[in-house]
Amino acid sequence: MMTTALQQAFAAELDAAQDNWRQGRLDAAFTHLENAHVLGQRRLGWHFHVHLWMLRVGWAKRDQREILGQLWRLFLTPLGHLTGRLPIGNTGGANVNAFTPMPVRKELEEVLRGEGMESKSDNGLGD
């Protein structure tokens, strides 16, 4: 069961990303998308949506590495969910390996802990 805190935290990060996007602050938008990725990666729809937005930011920045990385992650995301192998804490950008678990920032960890998710890493497919 999903907690209201997780829904609110995810929505706040996505809203902040979209606000920054509209204002042309693409790096700030991407930072909020990374937070949203950490919070939403266990929910297929949220996870996929964040990667679409990351692709959009990469496209706007004309960042070929990010574009290709996000296309790859959009392919991997359903596979990661099917297998249940998602590296916890991975921020989802092309600047990090899609299979590498990462430490979770304290404020995000508190929200995830309330959801019953450990911040310890799982190795696996998809980020």
PDB file of C-alpha atoms in Angstrom:
ATOM      1  CA  MET A   1       0.000   0.000   0.000  1.00  0.00           C
ATOM      2  CA  MET A   2       1.304   3.405  -0.988  1.00  0.00           C
ATOM      3  CA  THR A   3       1.702   6.078   1.635  1.00  0.00           C
ATOM      4  CA  THR A   4       0.399   9.585   1.214  1.00  0.00           C
ATOM      5  CA  ALA A   5       3.878  10.830   2.146  1.00  0.00           C
ATOM      6  CA  LEU A   6       5.406   8.995  -0.821  1.00  0.00           C
ATOM      7  CA  GLN A   7       2.733  10.267  -3.205  1.00  0.00           C
ATOM      8  CA  GLN A   8       3.197  13.817  -1.958  1.00  0.00           C
ATOM      9  CA  ALA A   9       6.993  13.696  -2.060  1.00  0.00           C
ATOM     10  CA  PHE A  10       7.004  12.239  -5.576  1.00  0.00           C
ATOM     11  CA  ALA A  11       4.450  14.787  -6.821  1.00  0.00           C
ATOM     12  CA  ALA A  12       6.404  17.651  -5.230  1.00  0.00           C
ATOM     13  CA  GLU A  13       9.632  16.601  -6.961  1.00  0.00           C
ATOM     14  CA  LEU A  14       7.896  16.147 -10.309  1.00  0.00           C
ATOM     15  CA  ASP A  15       6.103  19.503  -9.951  1.00  0.00           C
ATOM     16  CA  ALA A  16       9.398  21.224  -9.096  1.00  0.00           C
ATOM     17  CA  ALA A  17      11.040  19.589 -12.116  1.00  0.00           C
ATOM     18  CA  GLN A  18       8.253  20.766 -14.406  1.00  0.00           C
ATOM     19  CA  ASP A  19       8.314  24.298 -12.946  1.00  0.00           C
ATOM     20  CA  ASN A  20      12.069  24.499 -13.524  1.00  0.00           C
ATOM     21  CA  TRP A  21      11.586  23.077 -17.025  1.00  0.00           C
ATOM     22  CA  ARG A  22       9.082  25.815 -17.878  1.00  0.00           C
ATOM     23  CA  GLN A  23      11.506  28.440 -16.595  1.00  0.00           C
ATOM     24  CA  GLY A  24      14.377  27.036 -18.656  1.00  0.00           C
ATOM     25  CA  ARG A  25      16.349  25.841 -15.635  1.00  0.00           C
ATOM     26  CA  LEU A  26      17.125  22.443 -17.071  1.00  0.00           C
ATOM     27  CA  ASP A  27      19.850  21.433 -14.627  1.00  0.00           C
ATOM     28  CA  ALA A  28      17.579  22.193 -11.670  1.00  0.00           C
ATOM     29  CA  ALA A  29      14.745  20.327 -13.384  1.00  0.00           C
ATOM     30  CA  PHE A  30      16.994  17.302 -13.807  1.00  0.00           C
ATOM     31  CA  THR A  31      18.005  17.343 -10.138  1.00  0.00           C
ATOM     32  CA  HIS A  32      14.336  17.159  -9.137  1.00  0.00           C
ATOM     33  CA  LEU A  33      13.805  14.367 -11.664  1.00  0.00           C
ATOM     34  CA  GLU A  34      16.640  12.415 -10.044  1.00  0.00           C
ATOM     35  CA  ASN A  35      14.882  12.762  -6.678  1.00  0.00           C
ATOM     36  CA  ALA A  36      11.570  11.721  -8.260  1.00  0.00           C
ATOM     37  CA  HIS A  37      13.350   8.728  -9.787  1.00  0.00           C
ATOM     38  CA  VAL A  38      14.610   7.539  -6.421  1.00  0.00           C
ATOM     39  CA  LEU A  39      11.138   7.949  -4.905  1.00  0.00           C
ATOM     40  CA  GLY A  40       9.195   6.476  -7.813  1.00  0.00           C
ATOM     41  CA  GLN A  41      11.357   3.723  -9.190  1.00  0.00           C
ATOM     42  CA  ARG A  42       9.303   0.977  -7.491  1.00  0.00           C
ATOM     43  CA  ARG A  43       6.128   2.085  -9.323  1.00  0.00           C
ATOM     44  CA  LEU A  44       6.301   1.272 -13.037  1.00  0.00           C
ATOM     45  CA  GLY A  45       4.170   4.184 -14.206  1.00  0.00           C
ATOM     46  CA  TRP A  46       6.034   6.727 -12.102  1.00  0.00           C
ATOM     47  CA  HIS A  47       9.396   5.255 -13.043  1.00  0.00           C
ATOM     48  CA  PHE A  48       8.667   5.305 -16.764  1.00  0.00           C
ATOM     49  CA  HIS A  49       7.232   8.840 -16.562  1.00  0.00           C
ATOM     50  CA  VAL A  50      10.394  10.158 -14.875  1.00  0.00           C
ATOM     51  CA  HIS A  51      12.567   8.632 -17.596  1.00  0.00           C
ATOM     52  CA  LEU A  52      10.392  10.258 -20.267  1.00  0.00           C
ATOM     53  CA  TRP A  53      10.957  13.600 -18.557  1.00  0.00           C
ATOM     54  CA  MET A  54      14.692  12.921 -18.281  1.00  0.00           C
ATOM     55  CA  LEU A  55      14.697  12.211 -22.019  1.00  0.00           C
ATOM     56  CA  ARG A  56      12.861  15.484 -22.601  1.00  0.00           C
ATOM     57  CA  VAL A  57      15.462  17.435 -20.608  1.00  0.00           C
ATOM     58  CA  GLY A  58      18.295  15.641 -22.408  1.00  0.00           C
ATOM     59  CA  TRP A  59      16.701  16.520 -25.735  1.00  0.00           C
ATOM     60  CA  ALA A  60      16.305  20.181 -24.747  1.00  0.00           C
ATOM     61  CA  LYS A  61      19.978  20.286 -23.732  1.00  0.00           C
ATOM     62  CA  ARG A  62      20.965  18.489 -26.951  1.00  0.00           C
ATOM     63  CA  ASP A  63      22.867  16.045 -24.744  1.00  0.00           C
ATOM     64  CA  GLN A  64      23.374  12.949 -26.883  1.00  0.00           C
ATOM     65  CA  ARG A  65      24.671  10.883 -23.979  1.00  0.00           C
ATOM     66  CA  GLU A  66      21.552  11.642 -21.930  1.00  0.00           C
ATOM     67  CA  ILE A  67      19.226  11.024 -24.868  1.00  0.00           C
ATOM     68  CA  LEU A  68      20.755   7.625 -25.613  1.00  0.00           C
ATOM     69  CA  GLY A  69      20.968   6.790 -21.903  1.00  0.00           C
ATOM     70  CA  GLN A  70      17.299   7.577 -21.375  1.00  0.00           C
ATOM     71  CA  LEU A  71      16.210   5.601 -24.423  1.00  0.00           C
ATOM     72  CA  TRP A  72      18.148   2.631 -22.999  1.00  0.00           C
ATOM     73  CA  ARG A  73      16.558   3.131 -19.574  1.00  0.00           C
ATOM     74  CA  LEU A  74      13.072   3.377 -21.065  1.00  0.00           C
ATOM     75  CA  PHE A  75      13.739  -0.051 -22.582  1.00  0.00           C
ATOM     76  CA  LEU A  76      15.148  -1.451 -19.316  1.00  0.00           C
ATOM     77  CA  THR A  77      12.490  -0.083 -16.968  1.00  0.00           C
ATOM     78  CA  PRO A  78       9.749  -2.633 -17.754  1.00  0.00           C
ATOM     79  CA  LEU A  79      12.300  -5.469 -17.613  1.00  0.00           C
ATOM     80  CA  GLY A  80      13.501  -4.304 -14.206  1.00  0.00           C
ATOM     81  CA  HIS A  81       9.939  -4.278 -12.946  1.00  0.00           C
ATOM     82  CA  LEU A  82       9.158  -7.693 -14.395  1.00  0.00           C
ATOM     83  CA  THR A  83      12.190  -9.219 -12.710  1.00  0.00           C
ATOM     84  CA  GLY A  84      11.880  -7.139  -9.527  1.00  0.00           C
ATOM     85  CA  ARG A  85      15.508  -6.126  -9.882  1.00  0.00           C
ATOM     86  CA  LEU A  86      15.859  -2.374  -9.438  1.00  0.00           C
ATOM     87  CA  PRO A  87      18.985  -0.866  -7.855  1.00  0.00           C
ATOM     88  CA  ILE A  88      17.738   1.206  -4.923  1.00  0.00           C
ATOM     89  CA  GLY A  89      18.862   4.815  -4.827  1.00  0.00           C
ATOM     90  CA  ASN A  90      19.952   4.942  -8.455  1.00  0.00           C
ATOM     91  CA  THR A  91      19.256   8.478  -9.656  1.00  0.00           C
ATOM     92  CA  GLY A  92      18.409   7.411 -13.211  1.00  0.00           C
ATOM     93  CA  GLY A  93      20.543   9.759 -15.289  1.00  0.00           C
ATOM     94  CA  ALA A  94      22.956   8.696 -17.999  1.00  0.00           C
ATOM     95  CA  ASN A  95      25.785   9.942 -15.779  1.00  0.00           C
ATOM     96  CA  VAL A  96      25.391   6.820 -13.594  1.00  0.00           C
ATOM     97  CA  ASN A  97      25.422   3.132 -14.434  1.00  0.00           C
ATOM     98  CA  ALA A  98      21.837   1.878 -14.820  1.00  0.00           C
ATOM     99  CA  PHE A  99      22.603  -1.199 -12.709  1.00  0.00           C
ATOM    100  CA  THR A 100      24.379   0.456  -9.770  1.00  0.00           C
ATOM    101  CA  PRO A 101      22.642   0.912  -6.414  1.00  0.00           C
ATOM    102  CA  MET A 102      23.417   4.253  -4.801  1.00  0.00           C
ATOM    103  CA  PRO A 103      23.090   5.782  -1.346  1.00  0.00           C
ATOM    104  CA  VAL A 104      19.737   7.449  -0.769  1.00  0.00           C
ATOM    105  CA  ARG A 105      19.696  11.048   0.456  1.00  0.00           C
ATOM    106  CA  LYS A 106      18.479  11.246   4.051  1.00  0.00           C
ATOM    107  CA  GLU A 107      15.229  13.123   3.321  1.00  0.00           C
ATOM    108  CA  LEU A 108      14.313  10.679   0.551  1.00  0.00           C
ATOM    109  CA  GLU A 109      15.275   7.704   2.703  1.00  0.00           C
ATOM    110  CA  GLU A 110      12.849   8.851   5.407  1.00  0.00           C
ATOM    111  CA  VAL A 111       9.980   8.876   2.896  1.00  0.00           C
ATOM    112  CA  LEU A 112      10.960   5.465   1.528  1.00  0.00           C
ATOM    113  CA  ARG A 113      11.324   4.009   5.013  1.00  0.00           C
ATOM    114  CA  GLY A 114       7.760   5.106   5.697  1.00  0.00           C
ATOM    115  CA  GLU A 115       6.826   3.110   2.611  1.00  0.00           C
ATOM    116  CA  GLY A 116       8.526   0.023   4.056  1.00  0.00           C
ATOM    117  CA  MET A 117      11.380   0.136   1.544  1.00  0.00           C
ATOM    118  CA  GLU A 118      14.917  -0.328   2.672  1.00  0.00           C
ATOM    119  CA  SER A 119      17.623   1.895   1.274  1.00  0.00           C
ATOM    120  CA  LYS A 120      19.946  -1.069   0.983  1.00  0.00           C
ATOM    121  CA  SER A 121      20.773  -1.892  -2.583  1.00  0.00           C
ATOM    122  CA  ASP A 122      19.419  -4.595  -4.821  1.00  0.00           C
ATOM    123  CA  ASN A 123      21.541  -5.397  -7.792  1.00  0.00           C
ATOM    124  CA  GLY A 124      19.621  -5.754 -10.961  1.00  0.00           C
ATOM    125  CA  LEU A 125      18.108  -4.623 -14.164  1.00  0.00           C
ATOM    126  CA  GLY A 126      16.672  -1.235 -14.839  1.00  0.00           C
ATOM    127  CA  ASP A 127      17.245   1.694 -12.639  1.00  0.00           C
TER     128      ASP A 127
END
